[in-house]
Each structure stands twice: as structure tokens, then as C-alpha cells.
mmCIF file with all atom_site columns, C-alpha atoms in Angstrom:
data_model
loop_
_atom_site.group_PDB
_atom_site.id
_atom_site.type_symbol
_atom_site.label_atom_id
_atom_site.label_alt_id
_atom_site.label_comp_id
_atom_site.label_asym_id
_atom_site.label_entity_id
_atom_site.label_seq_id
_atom_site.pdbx_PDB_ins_code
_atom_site.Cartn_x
_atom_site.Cartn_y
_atom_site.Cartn_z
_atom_site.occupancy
_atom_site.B_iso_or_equiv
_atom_site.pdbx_formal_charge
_atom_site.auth_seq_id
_atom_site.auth_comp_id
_atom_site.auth_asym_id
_atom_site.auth_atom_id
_atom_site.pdbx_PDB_model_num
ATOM 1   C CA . UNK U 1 1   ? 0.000   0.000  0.000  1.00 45.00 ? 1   UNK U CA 1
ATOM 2   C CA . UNK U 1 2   ? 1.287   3.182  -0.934 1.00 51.00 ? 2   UNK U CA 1
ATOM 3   C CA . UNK U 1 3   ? 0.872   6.452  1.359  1.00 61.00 ? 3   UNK U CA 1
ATOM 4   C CA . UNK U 1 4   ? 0.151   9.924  0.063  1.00 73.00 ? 4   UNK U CA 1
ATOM 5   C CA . UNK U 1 5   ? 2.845   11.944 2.041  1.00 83.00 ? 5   UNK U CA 1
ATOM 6   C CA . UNK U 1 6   ? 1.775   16.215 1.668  1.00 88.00 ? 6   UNK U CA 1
ATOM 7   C CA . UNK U 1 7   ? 3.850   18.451 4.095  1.00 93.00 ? 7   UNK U CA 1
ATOM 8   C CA . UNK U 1 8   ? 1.322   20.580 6.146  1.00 94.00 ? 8   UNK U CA 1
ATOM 9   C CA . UNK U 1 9   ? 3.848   23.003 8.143  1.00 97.00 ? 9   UNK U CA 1
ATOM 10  C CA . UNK U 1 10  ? 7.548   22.763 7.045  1.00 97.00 ? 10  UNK U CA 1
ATOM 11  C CA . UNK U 1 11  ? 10.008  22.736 10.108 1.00 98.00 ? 11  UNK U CA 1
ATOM 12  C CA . UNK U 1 12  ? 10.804  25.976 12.092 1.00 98.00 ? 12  UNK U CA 1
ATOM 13  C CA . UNK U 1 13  ? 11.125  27.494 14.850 1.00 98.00 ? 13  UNK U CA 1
ATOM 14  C CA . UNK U 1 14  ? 7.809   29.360 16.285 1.00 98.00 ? 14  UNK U CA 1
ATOM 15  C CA . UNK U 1 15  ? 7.262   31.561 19.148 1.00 98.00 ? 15  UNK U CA 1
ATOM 16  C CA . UNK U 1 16  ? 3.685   32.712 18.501 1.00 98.00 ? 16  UNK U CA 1
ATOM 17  C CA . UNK U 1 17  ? 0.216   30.960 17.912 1.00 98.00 ? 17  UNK U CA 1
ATOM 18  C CA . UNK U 1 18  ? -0.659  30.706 14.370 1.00 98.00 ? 18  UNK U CA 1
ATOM 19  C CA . UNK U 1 19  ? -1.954  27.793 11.768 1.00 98.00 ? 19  UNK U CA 1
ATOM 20  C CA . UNK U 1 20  ? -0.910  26.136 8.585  1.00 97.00 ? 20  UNK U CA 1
ATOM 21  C CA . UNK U 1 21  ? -3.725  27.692 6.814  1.00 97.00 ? 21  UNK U CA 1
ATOM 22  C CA . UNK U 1 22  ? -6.382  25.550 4.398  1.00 97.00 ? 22  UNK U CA 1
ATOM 23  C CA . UNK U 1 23  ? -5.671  22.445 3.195  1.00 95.00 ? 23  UNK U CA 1
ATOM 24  C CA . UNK U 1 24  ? -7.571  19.861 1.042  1.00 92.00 ? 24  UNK U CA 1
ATOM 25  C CA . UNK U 1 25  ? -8.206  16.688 2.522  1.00 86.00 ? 25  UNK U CA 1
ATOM 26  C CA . UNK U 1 26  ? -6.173  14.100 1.258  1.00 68.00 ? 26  UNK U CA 1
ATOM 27  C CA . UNK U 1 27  ? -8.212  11.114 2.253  1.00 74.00 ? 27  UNK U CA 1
ATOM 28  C CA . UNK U 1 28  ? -11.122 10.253 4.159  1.00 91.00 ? 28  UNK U CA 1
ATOM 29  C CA . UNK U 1 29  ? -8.787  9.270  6.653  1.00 92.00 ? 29  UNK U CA 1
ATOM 30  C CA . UNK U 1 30  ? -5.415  10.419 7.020  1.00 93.00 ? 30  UNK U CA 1
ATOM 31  C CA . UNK U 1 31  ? -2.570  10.477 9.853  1.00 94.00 ? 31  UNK U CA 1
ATOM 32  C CA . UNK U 1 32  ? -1.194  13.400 11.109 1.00 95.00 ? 32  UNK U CA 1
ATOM 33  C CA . UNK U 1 33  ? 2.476   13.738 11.920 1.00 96.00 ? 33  UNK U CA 1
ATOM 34  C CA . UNK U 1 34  ? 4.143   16.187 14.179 1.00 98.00 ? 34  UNK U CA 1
ATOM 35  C CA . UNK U 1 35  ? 7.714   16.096 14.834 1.00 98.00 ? 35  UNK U CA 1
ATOM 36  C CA . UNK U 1 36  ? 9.050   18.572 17.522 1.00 98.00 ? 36  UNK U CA 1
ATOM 37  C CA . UNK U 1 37  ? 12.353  18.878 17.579 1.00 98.00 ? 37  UNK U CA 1
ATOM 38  C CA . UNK U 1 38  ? 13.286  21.721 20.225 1.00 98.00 ? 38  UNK U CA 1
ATOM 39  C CA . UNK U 1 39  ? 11.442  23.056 22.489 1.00 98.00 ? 39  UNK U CA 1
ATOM 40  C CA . UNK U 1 40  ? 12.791  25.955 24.938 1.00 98.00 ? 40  UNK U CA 1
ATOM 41  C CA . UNK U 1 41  ? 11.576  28.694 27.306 1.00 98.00 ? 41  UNK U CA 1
ATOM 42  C CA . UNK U 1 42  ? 10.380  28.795 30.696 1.00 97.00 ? 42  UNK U CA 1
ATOM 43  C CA . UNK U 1 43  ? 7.356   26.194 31.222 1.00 97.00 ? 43  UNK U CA 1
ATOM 44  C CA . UNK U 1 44  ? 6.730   26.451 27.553 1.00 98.00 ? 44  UNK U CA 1
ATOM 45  C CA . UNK U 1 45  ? 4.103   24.683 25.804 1.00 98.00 ? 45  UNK U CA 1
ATOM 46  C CA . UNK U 1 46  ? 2.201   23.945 22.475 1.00 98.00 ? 46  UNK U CA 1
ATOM 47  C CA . UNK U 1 47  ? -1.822  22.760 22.301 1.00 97.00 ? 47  UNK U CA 1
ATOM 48  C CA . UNK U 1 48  ? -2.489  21.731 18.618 1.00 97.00 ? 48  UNK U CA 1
ATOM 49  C CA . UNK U 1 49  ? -5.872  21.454 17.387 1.00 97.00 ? 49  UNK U CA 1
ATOM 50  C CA . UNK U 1 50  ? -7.468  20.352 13.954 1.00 97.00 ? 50  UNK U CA 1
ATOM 51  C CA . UNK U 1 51  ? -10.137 22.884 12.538 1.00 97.00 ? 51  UNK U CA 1
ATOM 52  C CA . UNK U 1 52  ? -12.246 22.017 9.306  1.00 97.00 ? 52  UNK U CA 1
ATOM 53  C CA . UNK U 1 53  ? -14.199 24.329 6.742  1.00 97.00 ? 53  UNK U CA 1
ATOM 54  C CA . UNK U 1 54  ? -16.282 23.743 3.857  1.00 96.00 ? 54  UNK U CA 1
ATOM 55  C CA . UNK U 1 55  ? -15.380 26.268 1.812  1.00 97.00 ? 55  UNK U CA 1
ATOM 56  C CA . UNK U 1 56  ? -11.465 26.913 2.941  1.00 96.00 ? 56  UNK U CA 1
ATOM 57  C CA . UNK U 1 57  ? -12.100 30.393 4.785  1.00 97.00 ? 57  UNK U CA 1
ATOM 58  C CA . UNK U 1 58  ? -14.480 29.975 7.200  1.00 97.00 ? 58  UNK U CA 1
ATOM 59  C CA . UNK U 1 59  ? -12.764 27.362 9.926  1.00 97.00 ? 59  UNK U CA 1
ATOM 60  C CA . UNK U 1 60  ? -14.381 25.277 13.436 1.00 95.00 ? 60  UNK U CA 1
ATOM 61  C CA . UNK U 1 61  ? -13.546 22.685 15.531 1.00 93.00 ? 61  UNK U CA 1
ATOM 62  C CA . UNK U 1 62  ? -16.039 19.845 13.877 1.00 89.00 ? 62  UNK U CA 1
ATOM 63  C CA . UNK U 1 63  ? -18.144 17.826 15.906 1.00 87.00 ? 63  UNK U CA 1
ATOM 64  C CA . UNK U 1 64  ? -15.676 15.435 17.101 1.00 87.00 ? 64  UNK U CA 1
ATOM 65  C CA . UNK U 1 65  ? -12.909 17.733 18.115 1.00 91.00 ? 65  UNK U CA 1
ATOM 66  C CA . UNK U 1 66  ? -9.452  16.659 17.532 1.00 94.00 ? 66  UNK U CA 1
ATOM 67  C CA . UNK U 1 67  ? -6.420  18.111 19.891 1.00 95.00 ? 67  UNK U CA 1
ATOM 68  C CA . UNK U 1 68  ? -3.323  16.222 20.743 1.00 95.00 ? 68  UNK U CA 1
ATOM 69  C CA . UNK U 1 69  ? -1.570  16.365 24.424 1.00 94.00 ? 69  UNK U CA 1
ATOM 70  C CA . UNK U 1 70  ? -0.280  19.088 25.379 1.00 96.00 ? 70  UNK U CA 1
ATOM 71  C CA . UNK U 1 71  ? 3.556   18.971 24.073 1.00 98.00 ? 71  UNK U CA 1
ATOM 72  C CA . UNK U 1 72  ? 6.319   20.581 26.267 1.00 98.00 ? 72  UNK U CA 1
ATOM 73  C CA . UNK U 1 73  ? 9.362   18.852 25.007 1.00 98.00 ? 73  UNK U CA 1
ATOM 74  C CA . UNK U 1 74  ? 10.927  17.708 22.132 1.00 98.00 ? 74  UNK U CA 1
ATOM 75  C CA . UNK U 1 75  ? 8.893   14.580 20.372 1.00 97.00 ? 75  UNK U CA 1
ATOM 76  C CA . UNK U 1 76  ? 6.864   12.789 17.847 1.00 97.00 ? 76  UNK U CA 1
ATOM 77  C CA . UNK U 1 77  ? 3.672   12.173 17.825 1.00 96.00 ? 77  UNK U CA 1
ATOM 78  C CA . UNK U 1 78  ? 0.789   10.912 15.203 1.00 95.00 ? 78  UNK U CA 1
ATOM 79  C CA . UNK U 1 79  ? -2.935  10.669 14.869 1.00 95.00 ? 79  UNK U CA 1
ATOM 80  C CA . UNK U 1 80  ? -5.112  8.877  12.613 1.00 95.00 ? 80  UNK U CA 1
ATOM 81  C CA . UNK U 1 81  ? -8.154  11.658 11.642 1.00 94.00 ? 81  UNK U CA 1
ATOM 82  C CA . UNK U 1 82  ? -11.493 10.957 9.878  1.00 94.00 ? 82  UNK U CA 1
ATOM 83  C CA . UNK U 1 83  ? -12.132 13.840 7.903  1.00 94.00 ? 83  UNK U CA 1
ATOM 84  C CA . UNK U 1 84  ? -14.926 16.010 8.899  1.00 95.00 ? 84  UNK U CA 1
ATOM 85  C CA . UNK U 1 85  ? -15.039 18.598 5.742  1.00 95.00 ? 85  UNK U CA 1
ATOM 86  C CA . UNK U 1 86  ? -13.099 19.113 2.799  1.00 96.00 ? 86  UNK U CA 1
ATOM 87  C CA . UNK U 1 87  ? -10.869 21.294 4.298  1.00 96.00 ? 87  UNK U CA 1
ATOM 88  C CA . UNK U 1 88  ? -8.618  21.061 7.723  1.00 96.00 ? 88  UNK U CA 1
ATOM 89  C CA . UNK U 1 89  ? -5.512  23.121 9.386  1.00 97.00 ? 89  UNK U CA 1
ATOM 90  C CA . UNK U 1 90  ? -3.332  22.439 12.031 1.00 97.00 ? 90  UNK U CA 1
ATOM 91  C CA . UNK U 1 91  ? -3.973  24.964 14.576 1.00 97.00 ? 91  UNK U CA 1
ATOM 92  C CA . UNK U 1 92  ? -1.176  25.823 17.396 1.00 98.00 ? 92  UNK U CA 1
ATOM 93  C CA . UNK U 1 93  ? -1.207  27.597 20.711 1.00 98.00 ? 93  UNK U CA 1
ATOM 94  C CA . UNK U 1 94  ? 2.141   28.140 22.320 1.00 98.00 ? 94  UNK U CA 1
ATOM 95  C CA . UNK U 1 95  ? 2.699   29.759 25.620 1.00 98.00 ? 95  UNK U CA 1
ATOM 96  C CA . UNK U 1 96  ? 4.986   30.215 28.601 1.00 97.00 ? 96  UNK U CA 1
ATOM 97  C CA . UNK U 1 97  ? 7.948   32.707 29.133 1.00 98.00 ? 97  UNK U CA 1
ATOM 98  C CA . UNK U 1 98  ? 9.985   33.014 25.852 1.00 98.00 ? 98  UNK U CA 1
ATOM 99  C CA . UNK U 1 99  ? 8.906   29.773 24.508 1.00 98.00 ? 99  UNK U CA 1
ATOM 100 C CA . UNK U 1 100 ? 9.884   28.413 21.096 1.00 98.00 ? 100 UNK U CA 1
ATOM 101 C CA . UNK U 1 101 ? 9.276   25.357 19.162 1.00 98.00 ? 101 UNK U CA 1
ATOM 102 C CA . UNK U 1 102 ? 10.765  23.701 16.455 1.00 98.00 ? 102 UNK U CA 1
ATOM 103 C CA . UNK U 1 103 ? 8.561   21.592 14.842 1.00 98.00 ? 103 UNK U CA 1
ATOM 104 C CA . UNK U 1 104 ? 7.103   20.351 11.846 1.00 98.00 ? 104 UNK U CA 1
ATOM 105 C CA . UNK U 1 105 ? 4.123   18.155 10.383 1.00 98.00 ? 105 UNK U CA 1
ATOM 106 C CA . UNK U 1 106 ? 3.146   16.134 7.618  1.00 96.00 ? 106 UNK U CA 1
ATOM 107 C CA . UNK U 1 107 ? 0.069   14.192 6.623  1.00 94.00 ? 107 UNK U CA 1
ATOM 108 C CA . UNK U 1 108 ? -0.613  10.791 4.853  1.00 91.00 ? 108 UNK U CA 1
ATOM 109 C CA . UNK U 1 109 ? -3.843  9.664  3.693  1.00 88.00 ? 109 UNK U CA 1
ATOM 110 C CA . UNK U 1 110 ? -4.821  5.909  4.709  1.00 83.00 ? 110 UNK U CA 1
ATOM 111 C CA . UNK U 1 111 ? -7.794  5.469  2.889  1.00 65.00 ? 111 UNK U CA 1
#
């Protein structure tokens, strides 16, 4: 079986909230990747979300709501996502003192 690999934030460093902006769906049901790979700051740490939109502009949380744990150090981590709308993006909260993360994410569809 061959996976559908599309890069939905390329790595770097962040120190604000912000998103990856709209992307299509590709799959019905798709993992989603996240590799952090620095993490720094006093108590810093990242909430991601998934949002979805039918039209690409106007974004929500969905019924089911998907959020991974709360990440405060460097890892990986990877969840398998039925998709709710045509269109998702990864949504990211960071906070603490000074904090900055390094991460990236990329998505592969499964169905």
C-alpha cells in the first residue's frame, strides 16, 4: 500500500500561535504527523488542534474535536483523523515565558 505523504507546516522554529492555513483533505482518513524537535523557554508549551471548513475560509472545531496532548518537550507524535469537511488546518497555541518550538508536520492519507 502506498501512502500519500503532503507536508502541512515545514520545520521551524515558532514563538507565537498561528496555523498552517487551508488544506484539502487528502483522504477520508489520514494520519497526522508532528515532529518537535526543540522546544525551549520557561514552562513552555504547544496545544495543537485540527479545525475544518467547507469552503477553505471559514474554519471550526467539527463535531468530534481533535487536539493532541499538550507537548512541552521535544517529540513525535501521530494521529489517525477521519475527515470532517473538505478542508482542515493544524492549529497551534504556544505559551509560557519566551517559549519556542521547532517543529514540523506532515500528513498521509490511509484510505
Amino acid at each position: 500500500m502506498a501512502f500519500d505523504n503532503t507536508a502541512v507546516v515545514p520545520s521551524a522554529a515558532r514563538t507565537t500561535s498561528g496555523n498552517s492555513g487551508p488544506l484539502g483533505c487528502n483522504g477520508s482518513v489520514f494520519a497526522l504527523g508532528v515532529i518537535v524537535s526543540a522546544a525551549s523557554g520557561t514552562t513552555p508549551s504547544m496545544a495543537l488542534t485540527v479545525e475544518w471548513s467547507f469552503d477553505g475560509v471559514n474554519f471550526g472545531p467539527g463535531e468530534t474535536v481533535v487536539s493532541y496532548a499538550a507537548i512541552t518537550a521535544a517529540k513525535t507524535t501521530t494521529q489517525r483523523i477521519v475527515a470532517q469537511a473538505p478542508y482542515y488546518r493544524l492549529v497551534w497555541a504556544i505559551t509560557g515565558t519566551t517559549p519556542s518550538f521547532t517543529f514540523s508536520a506532515n500528513a498521509w492519507s490511509l484510505a
